[in-house]
Coordinates of C-alpha atoms and ligand atoms in Angstrom, one line a residue:
Chain A
M1 CA 28.3 23.0 -26.1
I2 CA 31.4 25.2 -25.9
A3 CA 30.9 25.5 -22.1
S4 CA 33.5 23.4 -20.4
T5 CA 35.0 21.9 -17.3
K6 CA 37.4 23.7 -15.0
P7 CA 40.4 21.7 -14.0
A8 CA 40.9 21.1 -10.3
K9 CA 44.5 22.3 -10.4
P10 CA 47.2 23.0 -13.0
A11 CA 49.1 20.0 -14.5
S12 CA 52.0 18.7 -12.3
M13 CA 55.7 19.0 -13.4
L14 CA 55.7 15.3 -14.2
T15 CA 52.7 15.4 -16.4
T16 CA 53.9 18.5 -18.2
N17 CA 57.3 16.9 -18.9
L18 CA 55.7 13.6 -20.1
V19 CA 53.3 15.5 -22.4
F20 CA 56.2 17.4 -24.0
I21 CA 58.4 14.3 -24.3
G22 CA 55.5 12.6 -26.0
R23 CA 55.0 15.5 -28.3
S24 CA 58.6 15.6 -29.3
L25 CA 58.8 11.9 -29.9
R26 CA 55.8 12.2 -32.2
H27 CA 57.6 15.0 -34.0
S28 CA 60.7 12.9 -34.4
L29 CA 58.8 9.9 -35.8
R30 CA 56.9 12.1 -38.3
N31 CA 59.9 13.9 -39.5
T32 CA 61.0 10.7 -41.4
E33 CA 63.5 12.5 -43.6
A34 CA 65.5 13.8 -40.6
L35 CA 65.2 10.4 -38.9
M36 CA 66.5 8.5 -42.0
M37 CA 69.3 11.0 -42.4
A38 CA 70.3 10.6 -38.8
I39 CA 70.8 6.9 -39.3
M40 CA 71.8 6.7 -42.9
L41 CA 74.5 9.3 -42.9
P42 CA 76.7 7.8 -40.2
V43 CA 76.2 4.4 -41.8
M44 CA 77.3 5.6 -45.2
L45 CA 80.3 7.5 -43.7
M46 CA 81.3 4.3 -41.9
L47 CA 81.2 2.3 -45.1
L48 CA 83.1 5.1 -46.9
F49 CA 85.8 5.2 -44.3
T50 CA 86.2 1.5 -43.9
Y51 CA 86.1 0.5 -47.6
V52 CA 87.4 3.6 -49.4
F53 CA 89.8 5.5 -47.2
G54 CA 90.6 2.7 -44.8
G55 CA 93.3 1.2 -47.0
A56 CA 95.2 4.5 -47.2
I57 CA 95.1 5.3 -43.5
D58 CA 97.6 3.7 -41.2
S59 CA 96.1 3.6 -37.8
G60 CA 98.3 0.8 -36.4
G61 CA 95.7 -2.0 -36.5
D62 CA 92.4 -2.8 -38.2
Y63 CA 91.0 0.5 -39.4
V64 CA 87.4 -0.5 -38.8
N65 CA 88.1 -0.9 -35.1
Y66 CA 89.8 2.4 -35.1
V67 CA 87.1 4.4 -36.9
V68 CA 83.9 3.1 -35.3
P69 CA 84.1 5.1 -32.1
G70 CA 84.5 8.3 -34.2
I71 CA 81.5 7.4 -36.4
I72 CA 79.4 6.8 -33.2
L73 CA 80.2 10.3 -32.1
L74 CA 79.6 11.8 -35.5
C75 CA 76.3 10.1 -35.5
A76 CA 75.4 11.4 -32.1
G77 CA 76.5 15.0 -33.0
F78 CA 74.7 14.9 -36.3
G79 CA 71.5 13.4 -34.8
S80 CA 71.4 16.0 -31.9
S81 CA 71.9 18.9 -34.3
S82 CA 68.3 18.7 -35.4
T83 CA 67.3 19.8 -31.9
A84 CA 68.5 23.3 -32.8
V85 CA 66.0 23.4 -35.6
D86 CA 63.2 21.8 -33.5
V87 CA 63.6 24.3 -30.7
S88 CA 64.0 27.2 -33.1
N89 CA 60.8 26.2 -34.9
D90 CA 58.9 26.2 -31.6
M91 CA 60.3 29.6 -30.6
T92 CA 59.4 31.3 -33.8
N93 CA 56.1 29.7 -34.4
G94 CA 53.8 31.4 -31.9
I95 CA 53.0 28.1 -30.1
I96 CA 55.5 29.1 -27.5
D97 CA 53.3 32.1 -26.6
R98 CA 50.4 29.7 -26.0
F99 CA 52.5 27.6 -23.6
R100 CA 53.9 30.6 -21.9
T101 CA 50.4 31.9 -21.0
M102 CA 49.4 28.6 -19.5
P103 CA 50.1 27.8 -15.8
I104 CA 53.0 25.4 -16.6
K105 CA 56.8 25.5 -16.7
S106 CA 57.2 26.3 -20.3
L107 CA 60.9 25.5 -20.5
S108 CA 59.6 21.9 -20.5
V109 CA 59.0 22.3 -24.2
V110 CA 62.8 22.3 -24.6
T111 CA 63.3 19.5 -22.2
G112 CA 60.8 17.5 -24.3
H113 CA 63.0 18.0 -27.4
V114 CA 66.1 17.0 -25.4
A115 CA 64.6 13.8 -24.2
A116 CA 63.4 12.9 -27.7
S117 CA 66.8 13.6 -29.1
L118 CA 68.4 11.3 -26.5
A119 CA 66.0 8.5 -27.5
R120 CA 66.5 9.1 -31.2
N121 CA 70.2 9.1 -31.0
L122 CA 70.6 6.1 -28.8
F123 CA 68.5 4.2 -31.3
A124 CA 70.7 5.5 -34.2
T125 CA 73.8 4.6 -32.2
A126 CA 72.5 1.0 -31.8
V127 CA 72.0 0.8 -35.6
V128 CA 75.5 2.1 -36.3
I129 CA 77.0 -0.4 -33.9
G130 CA 74.9 -3.2 -35.5
V131 CA 76.2 -2.3 -39.0
A132 CA 79.7 -1.9 -37.7
L133 CA 79.6 -5.4 -36.4
L134 CA 78.5 -6.6 -39.8
V135 CA 81.4 -4.9 -41.6
G136 CA 84.1 -6.3 -39.3
F137 CA 84.1 -4.3 -36.1
R138 CA 85.4 -6.5 -33.4
P139 CA 85.2 -4.9 -29.9
N140 CA 86.7 -6.8 -27.0
A141 CA 84.8 -5.0 -24.2
S142 CA 83.5 -6.7 -21.1
F143 CA 79.9 -6.1 -20.0
I144 CA 81.1 -3.4 -17.6
E145 CA 83.1 -1.7 -20.3
W146 CA 80.0 -1.7 -22.6
V147 CA 77.9 -0.1 -19.9
L148 CA 80.6 2.5 -19.3
A149 CA 80.9 3.2 -23.0
I150 CA 77.2 3.6 -23.4
G151 CA 77.2 5.9 -20.4
V152 CA 79.8 8.1 -22.0
I153 CA 78.0 8.1 -25.3
T154 CA 74.7 9.1 -23.5
L155 CA 76.5 11.9 -21.7
F156 CA 78.0 13.1 -24.9
I157 CA 74.6 13.1 -26.7
L158 CA 73.0 14.9 -23.8
T159 CA 75.7 17.5 -23.8
F160 CA 75.5 18.1 -27.5
T161 CA 71.7 18.2 -27.5
W162 CA 71.6 20.9 -24.9
L163 CA 74.3 22.8 -26.8
F164 CA 72.1 22.6 -29.9
A165 CA 69.0 23.5 -27.9
A166 CA 70.8 26.6 -26.8
I167 CA 71.7 27.4 -30.4
G168 CA 68.1 26.9 -31.4
L169 CA 67.1 29.3 -28.7
V170 CA 69.4 32.1 -29.7
A171 CA 69.1 31.6 -33.5
G172 CA 66.7 34.0 -35.2
S173 CA 65.2 31.4 -37.5
P174 CA 65.2 27.6 -38.0
A175 CA 67.4 28.1 -41.0
A176 CA 70.0 30.0 -39.0
A177 CA 69.8 27.4 -36.3
S178 CA 70.6 24.7 -38.8
G179 CA 73.5 26.8 -40.1
Y180 CA 75.1 27.4 -36.7
G181 CA 74.6 23.7 -35.9
F182 CA 76.4 22.7 -39.1
A183 CA 79.5 24.6 -38.1
L184 CA 79.8 22.5 -34.9
L185 CA 79.7 19.3 -36.8
F186 CA 83.2 19.9 -38.2
L187 CA 84.7 19.4 -34.7
P188 CA 84.9 15.6 -35.0
Y189 CA 87.0 15.9 -38.2
L190 CA 89.6 17.9 -36.2
S191 CA 90.0 15.1 -33.7
S192 CA 91.4 11.7 -33.5
A193 CA 88.1 10.3 -34.9
F194 CA 89.4 9.3 -38.3
V195 CA 93.2 9.5 -38.2
P196 CA 95.6 9.5 -35.3
T197 CA 96.5 13.0 -34.3
D198 CA 100.2 12.5 -34.7
T199 CA 99.8 12.3 -38.4
M200 CA 98.6 15.9 -38.5
P201 CA 100.8 19.0 -38.8
S202 CA 102.0 20.1 -35.3
W203 CA 99.8 23.3 -35.0
L204 CA 96.8 21.2 -35.8
Q205 CA 97.8 18.5 -33.3
G206 CA 97.6 21.2 -30.6
V207 CA 94.0 21.8 -31.6
A208 CA 93.0 18.2 -32.1
N209 CA 94.6 16.9 -28.9
H210 CA 93.0 19.6 -26.7
Q211 CA 89.5 19.8 -28.1
P212 CA 86.7 18.1 -26.1
I213 CA 85.9 15.4 -28.7
T214 CA 89.3 13.7 -28.8
P215 CA 89.2 12.5 -25.1
V216 CA 85.6 11.3 -25.6
I217 CA 86.6 9.3 -28.7
E218 CA 89.7 8.0 -27.0
T219 CA 87.6 6.9 -24.0
I220 CA 85.1 5.0 -26.2
R221 CA 87.9 3.5 -28.2
G222 CA 89.7 2.4 -25.1
L223 CA 86.6 0.9 -23.5
L224 CA 85.4 -0.9 -26.6
T225 CA 88.7 -2.0 -28.3
G226 CA 91.2 -1.9 -25.4
T227 CA 93.5 0.9 -26.6
P228 CA 95.2 2.7 -23.7
L229 CA 92.8 4.9 -21.7
D230 CA 95.4 7.0 -19.8
N231 CA 93.4 9.8 -18.2
S232 CA 91.2 10.5 -21.2
A233 CA 88.1 9.2 -19.4
W234 CA 88.4 12.0 -16.8
W235 CA 89.0 14.6 -19.5
A236 CA 86.0 13.2 -21.4
V237 CA 83.6 13.3 -18.5
G238 CA 85.0 16.7 -17.3
W239 CA 84.6 18.3 -20.7
C240 CA 81.1 16.9 -21.1
L241 CA 79.9 18.1 -17.7
F242 CA 81.5 21.5 -18.2
I243 CA 79.9 22.1 -21.6
L244 CA 76.6 20.5 -20.4
T245 CA 76.4 23.0 -17.5
L246 CA 77.3 25.9 -19.7
A247 CA 74.8 24.9 -22.4
F248 CA 72.0 24.3 -19.8
V249 CA 72.5 27.7 -18.2
W250 CA 72.8 29.4 -21.6
S251 CA 69.5 27.7 -22.6
I252 CA 67.6 28.9 -19.5
F253 CA 69.0 32.4 -19.9
S254 CA 68.2 32.7 -23.6
F255 CA 64.7 31.1 -23.1
R256 CA 63.8 33.8 -20.6
K257 CA 65.3 36.5 -22.7
K258 CA 63.8 35.4 -25.9
A259 CA 60.5 34.7 -24.4
G260 CA 60.4 38.1 -22.7
R261 CA 60.9 39.9 -26.0
R262 CA 58.1 38.4 -27.9
Chain B
M1 CA 29.8 48.7 -8.6
K2 CA 30.4 46.1 -11.3
S3 CA 33.6 44.1 -10.9
M4 CA 36.3 44.8 -13.4
A5 CA 37.9 41.9 -15.4
I6 CA 40.7 44.1 -16.6
E7 CA 42.0 47.3 -15.2
V8 CA 44.9 49.2 -16.7
S9 CA 46.2 52.6 -15.6
G10 CA 49.2 54.7 -16.6
L11 CA 50.6 51.8 -18.7
R12 CA 53.8 52.5 -20.5
K13 CA 55.9 50.3 -22.8
S14 CA 58.7 51.2 -25.2
F15 CA 60.9 49.1 -27.5
G16 CA 64.2 50.8 -27.4
K17 CA 63.6 54.5 -28.2
Q18 CA 60.2 53.8 -29.7
S19 CA 57.4 54.4 -27.3
V20 CA 54.5 52.1 -28.1
L21 CA 52.1 52.6 -25.1
S22 CA 52.3 55.9 -23.3
G23 CA 50.0 56.2 -20.3
L24 CA 47.2 53.9 -21.5
E25 CA 44.1 53.7 -19.3
L26 CA 41.2 51.3 -19.7
S27 CA 38.9 49.1 -17.7
V28 CA 36.7 46.2 -18.9
P29 CA 33.7 45.1 -16.8
A30 CA 33.5 41.4 -16.1
G31 CA 31.3 39.5 -18.6
S32 CA 31.4 42.0 -21.4
V33 CA 32.9 42.0 -24.9
F34 CA 35.5 44.7 -25.3
A35 CA 37.0 45.6 -28.7
L36 CA 40.2 47.4 -29.1
L37 CA 40.3 49.1 -32.4
G38 CA 43.3 50.5 -34.0
P39 CA 45.4 50.6 -37.2
N40 CA 48.4 48.3 -37.8
G41 CA 51.3 49.1 -35.5
A42 CA 49.1 51.0 -33.0
G43 CA 50.2 48.7 -30.1
K44 CA 47.3 46.3 -29.9
T45 CA 49.4 43.1 -29.8
T46 CA 51.8 44.7 -27.4
L47 CA 48.9 45.5 -25.0
I48 CA 47.5 41.9 -25.3
H49 CA 51.0 40.5 -24.6
I50 CA 51.3 42.6 -21.5
L51 CA 47.8 41.6 -20.3
S52 CA 48.6 37.9 -20.8
T53 CA 52.0 38.1 -19.0
L54 CA 54.1 37.5 -22.1
I55 CA 56.0 40.8 -21.8
A56 CA 56.5 43.1 -18.9
P57 CA 55.3 46.7 -18.8
D58 CA 57.8 49.5 -18.3
G59 CA 55.4 51.3 -15.9
G60 CA 51.8 51.6 -14.7
K61 CA 49.4 49.2 -13.1
V62 CA 47.8 46.2 -14.8
L63 CA 45.3 43.9 -13.2
V64 CA 43.6 41.0 -14.8
G65 CA 40.9 39.3 -12.8
G66 CA 42.1 41.4 -9.9
Y67 CA 45.6 39.9 -10.1
N68 CA 48.7 41.9 -10.9
V69 CA 50.3 40.7 -14.2
Q70 CA 53.8 41.3 -12.9
T71 CA 53.7 40.0 -9.3
E72 CA 50.9 37.4 -9.6
Q73 CA 51.7 35.8 -13.0
E74 CA 50.7 32.3 -12.1
L75 CA 47.3 33.4 -10.9
V76 CA 46.8 35.5 -14.0
K77 CA 47.7 32.5 -16.2
Q78 CA 45.0 30.4 -14.4
H79 CA 42.5 33.1 -15.3
I80 CA 43.1 33.7 -19.0
S81 CA 43.4 32.1 -22.4
L82 CA 45.1 33.7 -25.3
T83 CA 44.4 33.3 -29.0
G84 CA 47.3 35.2 -30.6
Q85 CA 47.4 37.1 -33.8
F86 CA 49.1 34.1 -35.6
A87 CA 47.6 30.7 -35.1
A88 CA 49.5 28.9 -32.3
V89 CA 48.9 25.3 -33.2
D90 CA 51.2 22.4 -33.6
E91 CA 51.4 21.8 -37.3
V92 CA 52.9 18.4 -37.0
L93 CA 50.1 17.0 -34.9
S94 CA 46.5 16.5 -35.7
A95 CA 43.7 18.6 -34.3
E96 CA 42.8 15.8 -32.0
E97 CA 46.4 15.5 -30.7
N98 CA 46.6 19.3 -30.3
L99 CA 43.5 19.4 -28.2
R100 CA 44.4 16.5 -26.0
M101 CA 47.9 17.8 -25.4
I102 CA 46.5 21.1 -24.2
G103 CA 43.9 19.3 -22.1
R104 CA 46.7 17.4 -20.3
L105 CA 48.8 20.5 -19.9
S106 CA 45.8 22.3 -18.5
G107 CA 45.4 19.7 -15.7
L108 CA 42.7 17.5 -17.2
S109 CA 43.0 13.8 -16.8
S110 CA 43.4 11.6 -19.9
S111 CA 39.8 10.7 -20.0
Q112 CA 38.6 14.2 -19.4
S113 CA 40.9 15.4 -22.2
R114 CA 39.5 12.9 -24.6
T115 CA 35.9 13.8 -23.8
R116 CA 36.6 17.5 -24.0
T117 CA 38.4 17.0 -27.3
E118 CA 35.4 15.3 -28.9
E119 CA 33.1 18.1 -27.7
L120 CA 35.3 20.8 -29.2
L121 CA 35.9 19.0 -32.5
K122 CA 32.1 18.9 -32.9
A123 CA 31.5 22.4 -31.8
F124 CA 34.1 23.8 -34.2
D125 CA 33.2 21.6 -37.1
L126 CA 36.5 19.8 -37.2
V127 CA 35.4 16.2 -36.8
D128 CA 36.2 15.2 -40.4
A129 CA 39.7 16.6 -40.2
A130 CA 40.3 15.5 -36.6
K131 CA 43.0 13.0 -37.5
K132 CA 44.7 14.9 -40.2
R133 CA 47.9 16.9 -39.6
V134 CA 47.2 20.6 -39.1
K135 CA 49.8 21.3 -41.8
T136 CA 47.1 20.4 -44.3
Y137 CA 44.4 22.7 -42.9
S138 CA 43.0 25.8 -44.5
G139 CA 43.4 29.2 -42.8
G140 CA 39.8 29.1 -41.5
M141 CA 40.2 25.6 -40.1
R142 CA 43.4 26.5 -38.4
R143 CA 41.8 29.6 -36.8
R144 CA 38.9 27.5 -35.5
L145 CA 41.3 24.9 -34.1
D146 CA 43.3 27.7 -32.5
L147 CA 40.2 29.1 -30.8
A148 CA 39.1 25.6 -29.8
I149 CA 42.5 25.0 -28.2
S150 CA 42.0 28.2 -26.1
L151 CA 38.7 26.9 -24.8
V152 CA 39.8 23.5 -23.7
V153 CA 39.4 24.6 -20.1
D154 CA 37.1 27.3 -19.0
R155 CA 39.0 30.6 -18.3
P156 CA 37.0 33.7 -17.3
V157 CA 39.0 36.1 -19.5
I158 CA 39.6 35.4 -23.2
F159 CA 42.0 37.4 -25.3
L160 CA 41.6 37.3 -29.1
D161 CA 44.2 39.2 -31.1
E162 CA 42.7 40.0 -34.5
P163 CA 40.8 36.7 -34.6
T164 CA 39.4 37.2 -38.1
T165 CA 42.3 38.9 -40.0
G166 CA 43.0 37.1 -43.2
L167 CA 39.8 35.0 -43.2
D168 CA 37.2 34.9 -45.9
T169 CA 33.7 36.2 -45.2
V170 CA 32.2 32.8 -44.5
S171 CA 34.9 31.8 -42.0
R172 CA 34.6 35.3 -40.4
R173 CA 30.9 35.0 -39.9
A174 CA 31.3 31.5 -38.4
L175 CA 33.9 32.9 -36.0
W176 CA 31.6 35.8 -35.1
D177 CA 28.9 33.3 -34.1
I178 CA 31.3 31.4 -31.9
I179 CA 32.5 34.6 -30.2
S180 CA 28.9 35.7 -29.6
E181 CA 28.1 32.4 -28.1
L182 CA 31.1 32.6 -25.8
A183 CA 30.1 36.0 -24.7
S184 CA 26.5 34.9 -24.0
Q185 CA 28.0 32.4 -21.5
G186 CA 29.3 35.2 -19.3
R187 CA 33.0 35.2 -20.2
T188 CA 34.9 38.4 -20.5
I189 CA 36.2 38.8 -24.1
F190 CA 38.9 41.2 -25.0
L191 CA 39.5 41.3 -28.7
T192 CA 41.5 43.5 -31.1
T193 CA 40.6 44.3 -34.6
Q194 CA 41.3 46.6 -37.5
Y195 CA 37.7 46.1 -38.8
L196 CA 35.1 48.5 -37.6
E197 CA 32.3 46.3 -38.7
E198 CA 33.7 43.5 -36.4
A199 CA 33.9 45.8 -33.4
D200 CA 30.4 47.1 -34.2
Q201 CA 29.0 43.5 -34.5
L202 CA 30.6 41.9 -31.4
A203 CA 31.4 44.5 -28.8
D204 CA 29.5 46.0 -25.9
Q205 CA 32.3 48.6 -25.7
I206 CA 34.8 49.8 -28.2
A207 CA 38.1 51.6 -27.5
V208 CA 40.1 53.3 -30.2
I209 CA 43.9 53.2 -29.7
N210 CA 46.1 55.7 -31.3
G211 CA 49.5 57.1 -30.5
G212 CA 49.9 54.8 -27.5
R213 CA 46.7 55.9 -25.8
I214 CA 43.0 55.2 -25.8
V215 CA 41.6 58.2 -27.7
A216 CA 37.9 57.3 -27.4
T217 CA 35.7 54.7 -25.8
G218 CA 32.0 53.9 -25.9
S219 CA 29.5 51.9 -27.8
A220 CA 29.4 52.1 -31.6
E221 CA 26.5 54.6 -31.4
Q222 CA 28.3 56.7 -28.8
L223 CA 31.4 56.9 -30.9
K224 CA 29.4 57.9 -34.0
A225 CA 27.7 60.6 -32.0
R226 CA 31.1 61.9 -30.9
V227 CA 32.2 62.8 -34.4
G228 CA 29.3 65.3 -34.5
G229 CA 26.3 65.5 -36.6
E230 CA 26.9 64.6 -40.2
V231 CA 29.5 63.9 -42.9
I232 CA 29.9 65.9 -46.1
E233 CA 30.9 63.7 -49.0
L234 CA 32.2 65.0 -52.3
L235 CA 31.5 62.7 -55.2
N236 CA 33.0 62.8 -58.7
G237 CA 31.1 62.3 -62.0
H238 CA 31.2 58.5 -61.4
D239 CA 29.6 58.7 -58.0
E240 CA 32.9 57.8 -56.3
V241 CA 33.7 59.5 -53.0
I242 CA 36.7 61.7 -53.4
H243 CA 36.7 63.5 -50.1
T244 CA 34.8 63.4 -46.7
V245 CA 34.6 66.1 -44.1
P246 CA 32.8 65.9 -40.7
T247 CA 30.4 68.7 -39.9
T248 CA 28.1 69.7 -37.1
G249 CA 25.2 69.6 -39.5
S250 CA 24.3 73.3 -38.9
I251 CA 23.8 75.4 -42.0
Q252 CA 26.6 77.8 -41.0
D253 CA 29.1 75.0 -40.7
I254 CA 28.1 73.3 -43.9
S255 CA 28.2 76.5 -45.8
R256 CA 31.7 77.5 -44.4
T257 CA 33.0 74.0 -45.2
L258 CA 31.8 74.0 -48.7
N259 CA 33.2 77.5 -49.3
E260 CA 36.6 76.3 -48.2
L261 CA 36.4 73.4 -50.6
V262 CA 34.8 74.9 -53.6
H263 CA 38.0 76.2 -55.3
S264 CA 40.0 73.0 -54.8
V265 CA 37.7 70.5 -56.3
P266 CA 37.3 69.6 -60.0
P267 CA 34.3 70.8 -61.9
G268 CA 31.4 68.3 -61.9
T269 CA 31.9 67.5 -58.2
R270 CA 28.7 66.8 -56.3
V271 CA 27.8 66.9 -52.6
N272 CA 26.1 64.4 -50.4
I273 CA 25.4 64.8 -46.7
R274 CA 24.9 61.7 -44.5
R275 CA 25.1 60.3 -41.0
P276 CA 28.6 59.2 -40.0
S277 CA 29.7 55.6 -40.3
L278 CA 32.1 54.0 -37.8
D279 CA 34.7 54.3 -40.6
D280 CA 34.4 58.1 -40.3
V281 CA 34.9 57.8 -36.6
F282 CA 38.0 55.8 -37.1
V283 CA 39.5 58.1 -39.6
A284 CA 38.7 61.1 -37.6
L285 CA 40.1 59.7 -34.4
T286 CA 43.2 58.2 -35.8
T287 CA 44.3 61.0 -38.1
N288 CA 43.3 64.3 -36.5
G289 CA 41.7 63.0 -33.3
K290 CA 42.6 66.1 -31.3
E291 CA 40.6 68.5 -33.6
V292 CA 37.5 66.5 -33.7
L293 CA 37.2 65.7 -30.0
Ligands
ADP301 N1 59.5 43.0 -29.9 C1 59.5 44.2 -30.4 N2 60.6 44.9 -30.6 C2 60.6 46.1 -31.2 N3 59.5 46.7 -31.6 C3 58.4 46.1 -31.5 C4 58.3 44.8 -30.9 N4 57.0 44.4 -30.9 C5 56.3 45.4 -31.4 N5 57.1 46.4 -31.8 C6 56.7 47.7 -32.4 O1 55.7 48.3 -31.6 C7 54.7 48.8 -32.5 C8 53.3 48.2 -32.1 O2 53.3 46.9 -32.5 P1 52.0 46.0 -32.3 O3 51.7 46.0 -30.8 O4 52.4 44.6 -32.8 O5 50.9 46.7 -33.1 P2 49.5 46.1 -33.6 O6 49.2 44.8 -33.0 O7 48.5 47.2 -33.2 O8 49.6 46.1 -35.1 C9 55.1 48.6 -33.9 O9 55.7 49.8 -34.4 C10 56.1 47.5 -33.8 O10 57.0 47.6 -34.8
MG302 MG1 48.9 43.0 -33.8

């Protein structure tokens, strides 16, 4: 009864990745609280900024058009932060030991979380854009500009998700992972997301203009609402690829190190 | 010569300055049940982690199924399954989903995975809970699922790290039955335990680990014999054991031992002399092993 079949050969890379992506998607769908938060929080913030603060902020135009790109990024950043907790959970739970003693590439467990985060956040982004349109967001982008904007958003989500995955891998516990992740989420506030940077004190302008989020926001804003792009698109893509590479290498490195210690 | 499923020689492992394994030697014949017995912190889990490729040894030679755990990791992994000290199950998924996932990851097709999952749910008495999330399971159910997951595909060498720690008596007995059945099917089982009764019940061979080395090996009977003849027990007025001392059983040794003790015990103390239990072996080997052996 317990006797069993021997597999002909170990699972392929493709099967392994698909299985882990399926697993992480199930996890996402079952963690309804996190899923709701990832969608509700950006929507509430958007309503807050458009209706409450919007009147007081002079962005040189309709504030809702100004703020939506920032909200989209905030949404993506917030949504991907739960990857840190998901990864940390797996690393501290003992299940990683099981995966690591099987003849598979066990880093795929992290890749699964990354893919699920991408799916989750693109969905949340779509909801945010939908609500934005309802409250008066009027993009004037062509089809190509939409595609490019979604491309940039996807790259941004991927970058932040890998960064949070790396944080999840180095954090000692899921709670710590959540804490470190939270710190990163302040970055959008110190950018041109909610107010033009030239309204900030000069020392802060230096930070805000040169941090990676500002060019990403300016790019999305430019593509969707037609504000000047200058060379922010190059900066945006450059920053994202740079951080993505670092985060990816950092993840692989800490996965090996952490795994070896247990 | 019988082929060896596990061969370890001169194994060393330290964490920082703390030496956990220092020149450990052991070999486990294929198809046998081997119990590694030792107190908490003796290095049992560390040894299992080295044998299952999770951590690298600092020195020595370690072969599992004839493959080197450091240079032939992938081959070792195709040869083993590990049930760790803490249940390694996905709490968010159901038992059924856990089993199917591991089936797919182990190289079974979808339909093979499904069939195998049904078989295992039946064998491990998890059919009723099959679709519930593991989060809601009791300790015993979780442990059964954990073991079922390790058996999704047939691996010749099975590692069980303290499989029954924390379980109630009923669950423990149920698990013992399963382990015995596995053993009767010709697999090699390497288990660790802190319970002598468990080792006695399940194992063909027992090794006692202490101070980073194997301090004794043999069957339960052989180990008992190694302590020597008998055990002197001192009992208080309520028939509670207050002290035990091993003895050769000769009249000279008993008389000498009692003479040494007579002034340090309270009045009313009585004496009982009996055959040693495995507990005595354990205490003797792990506290003052050098003297007894
Ligand atoms: N990753 C680690 N880092 C530092 N010390 C460790 C680590 N793993 C185990 N130890 C130490 O090694 C010793 C043996 O631990 P372990 O193998 O878990 O013992 P057992 O399983 O027999 O209870 C303990 O003192 C433990 O604190
Ligand atoms: Mg242990």
